[in-house]
């Protein structure tokens, strides 16, 4: 977590970032309770967990993404994440050795993903 905090500070985003070091579902619940909405949500639960559909649905149901928001999910390379869940559509998927990264974009607002602020290439 120290590396994450240093990276956030290096980008000057301390006042705009929320870092949760606990169970993903618990963190999503806490963010929703506070009425927070995010442009980008990074999910990195333990690879052995098979909770992706539940976590992605929770993000959509709790309306945690801003318009044009994205979810960046890190997972094992062999994990099969859903194409679509709760208004989130898989936009990109890349594999780096044993690690997979999947980006979902929020379709609940009619976003085309072109203005999400992320480059097309990973």
GROMACS .gro file of C-alpha atoms in nm:
model
  122
    1UNK     CA    1   0.000   0.000   0.000
    2UNK     CA    2   0.296   0.228   0.056
    3UNK     CA    3   0.376   0.214  -0.316
    4UNK     CA    4   0.018   0.302  -0.406
    5UNK     CA    5   0.023   0.599  -0.170
    6UNK     CA    6   0.357   0.718  -0.311
    7UNK     CA    7   0.226   0.693  -0.667
    8UNK     CA    8  -0.088   0.889  -0.579
    9UNK     CA    9   0.126   1.157  -0.414
   10UNK     CA   10   0.365   1.169  -0.712
   11UNK     CA   11   0.064   1.240  -0.934
   12UNK     CA   12  -0.060   1.511  -0.698
   13UNK     CA   13  -0.389   1.328  -0.645
   14UNK     CA   14  -0.393   1.291  -0.267
   15UNK     CA   15  -0.710   1.499  -0.232
   16UNK     CA   16  -0.885   1.323  -0.521
   17UNK     CA   17  -0.801   0.959  -0.443
   18UNK     CA   18  -0.952   0.708  -0.202
   19UNK     CA   19  -0.736   0.409  -0.111
   20UNK     CA   20  -0.898   0.116   0.066
   21UNK     CA   21  -0.688  -0.165   0.208
   22UNK     CA   22  -0.960  -0.411   0.299
   23UNK     CA   23  -1.212  -0.649   0.152
   24UNK     CA   24  -1.331  -0.517  -0.188
   25UNK     CA   25  -1.701  -0.552  -0.108
   26UNK     CA   26  -1.653  -0.374   0.223
   27UNK     CA   27  -1.464  -0.091   0.049
   28UNK     CA   28  -1.739  -0.052  -0.213
   29UNK     CA   29  -2.003  -0.042   0.058
   30UNK     CA   30  -1.809   0.225   0.251
   31UNK     CA   31  -1.766   0.439  -0.062
   32UNK     CA   32  -2.137   0.414  -0.144
   33UNK     CA   33  -2.233   0.505   0.212
   34UNK     CA   34  -2.025   0.822   0.178
   35UNK     CA   35  -2.191   0.903  -0.157
   36UNK     CA   36  -1.863   0.887  -0.350
   37UNK     CA   37  -1.838   0.851  -0.728
   38UNK     CA   38  -1.518   0.776  -0.914
   39UNK     CA   39  -1.374   0.827  -1.261
   40UNK     CA   40  -1.158   0.516  -1.218
   41UNK     CA   41  -1.191   0.223  -0.980
   42UNK     CA   42  -0.899  -0.021  -0.950
   43UNK     CA   43  -0.989  -0.368  -0.824
   44UNK     CA   44  -0.718  -0.609  -0.717
   45UNK     CA   45  -0.878  -0.877  -0.500
   46UNK     CA   46  -0.697  -1.205  -0.431
   47UNK     CA   47  -0.662  -1.395  -0.759
   48UNK     CA   48  -0.813  -1.712  -0.615
   49UNK     CA   49  -1.140  -1.531  -0.548
   50UNK     CA   50  -1.417  -1.584  -0.802
   51UNK     CA   51  -1.619  -1.279  -0.703
   52UNK     CA   52  -1.585  -1.066  -1.019
   53UNK     CA   53  -1.951  -1.064  -1.127
   54UNK     CA   54  -2.058  -0.974  -0.772
   55UNK     CA   55  -1.803  -0.692  -0.739
   56UNK     CA   56  -1.880  -0.547  -1.082
   57UNK     CA   57  -2.256  -0.563  -1.019
   58UNK     CA   58  -2.203  -0.395  -0.683
   59UNK     CA   59  -2.019  -0.103  -0.847
   60UNK     CA   60  -2.301  -0.054  -1.098
   61UNK     CA   61  -2.585  -0.097  -0.849
   62UNK     CA   62  -2.428   0.146  -0.605
   63UNK     CA   63  -2.365   0.398  -0.885
   64UNK     CA   64  -2.001   0.440  -0.786
   65UNK     CA   65  -1.880   0.551  -1.129
   66UNK     CA   66  -1.899   0.899  -1.274
   67UNK     CA   67  -2.016   0.937  -1.634
   68UNK     CA   68  -1.750   0.784  -1.862
   69UNK     CA   69  -1.601   0.605  -1.560
   70UNK     CA   70  -1.402   0.284  -1.588
   71UNK     CA   71  -1.314  -0.014  -1.370
   72UNK     CA   72  -0.963  -0.158  -1.402
   73UNK     CA   73  -0.961  -0.516  -1.274
   74UNK     CA   74  -0.638  -0.708  -1.215
   75UNK     CA   75  -0.676  -1.086  -1.211
   76UNK     CA   76  -0.506  -1.412  -1.302
   77UNK     CA   77  -0.442  -1.452  -1.675
   78UNK     CA   78  -0.669  -1.757  -1.695
   79UNK     CA   79  -0.964  -1.591  -1.519
   80UNK     CA   80  -1.275  -1.555  -1.734
   81UNK     CA   81  -1.444  -1.227  -1.652
   82UNK     CA   82  -1.790  -1.151  -1.792
   83UNK     CA   83  -1.832  -0.953  -2.113
   84UNK     CA   84  -2.105  -0.742  -1.957
   85UNK     CA   85  -2.251  -0.701  -1.610
   86UNK     CA   86  -2.484  -0.444  -1.454
   87UNK     CA   87  -2.426  -0.169  -1.712
   88UNK     CA   88  -2.050  -0.231  -1.728
   89UNK     CA   89  -1.912  -0.353  -2.060
   90UNK     CA   90  -1.572  -0.510  -2.111
   91UNK     CA   91  -1.370  -0.263  -2.316
   92UNK     CA   92  -1.018  -0.409  -2.318
   93UNK     CA   93  -0.839  -0.714  -2.187
   94UNK     CA   94  -0.464  -0.771  -2.183
   95UNK     CA   95  -0.241  -1.043  -2.042
   96UNK     CA   96   0.102  -0.987  -1.893
   97UNK     CA   97   0.254  -1.323  -1.802
   98UNK     CA   98   0.039  -1.470  -1.524
   99UNK     CA   99  -0.153  -1.143  -1.476
  100UNK     CA  100  -0.459  -1.026  -1.665
  101UNK     CA  101  -0.598  -0.673  -1.673
  102UNK     CA  102  -0.953  -0.607  -1.786
  103UNK     CA  103  -1.103  -0.261  -1.827
  104UNK     CA  104  -1.478  -0.213  -1.807
  105UNK     CA  105  -1.652   0.106  -1.906
  106UNK     CA  106  -1.976   0.232  -1.763
  107UNK     CA  107  -2.254   0.205  -2.019
  108UNK     CA  108  -2.527   0.313  -1.780
  109UNK     CA  109  -2.493   0.673  -1.902
  110UNK     CA  110  -2.461   0.600  -2.273
  111UNK     CA  111  -2.084   0.653  -2.262
  112UNK     CA  112  -1.890   0.554  -2.570
  113UNK     CA  113  -1.569   0.528  -2.366
  114UNK     CA  114  -1.389   0.777  -2.588
  115UNK     CA  115  -1.374   1.044  -2.319
  116UNK     CA  116  -1.274   0.833  -2.021
  117UNK     CA  117  -0.922   0.975  -2.010
  118UNK     CA  118  -0.748   0.643  -2.065
  119UNK     CA  119  -0.536   0.567  -2.371
  120UNK     CA  120  -0.666   0.305  -2.612
  121UNK     CA  121  -0.342   0.108  -2.574
  122UNK     CA  122  -0.247  -0.058  -2.247
   0.00000   0.00000   0.00000
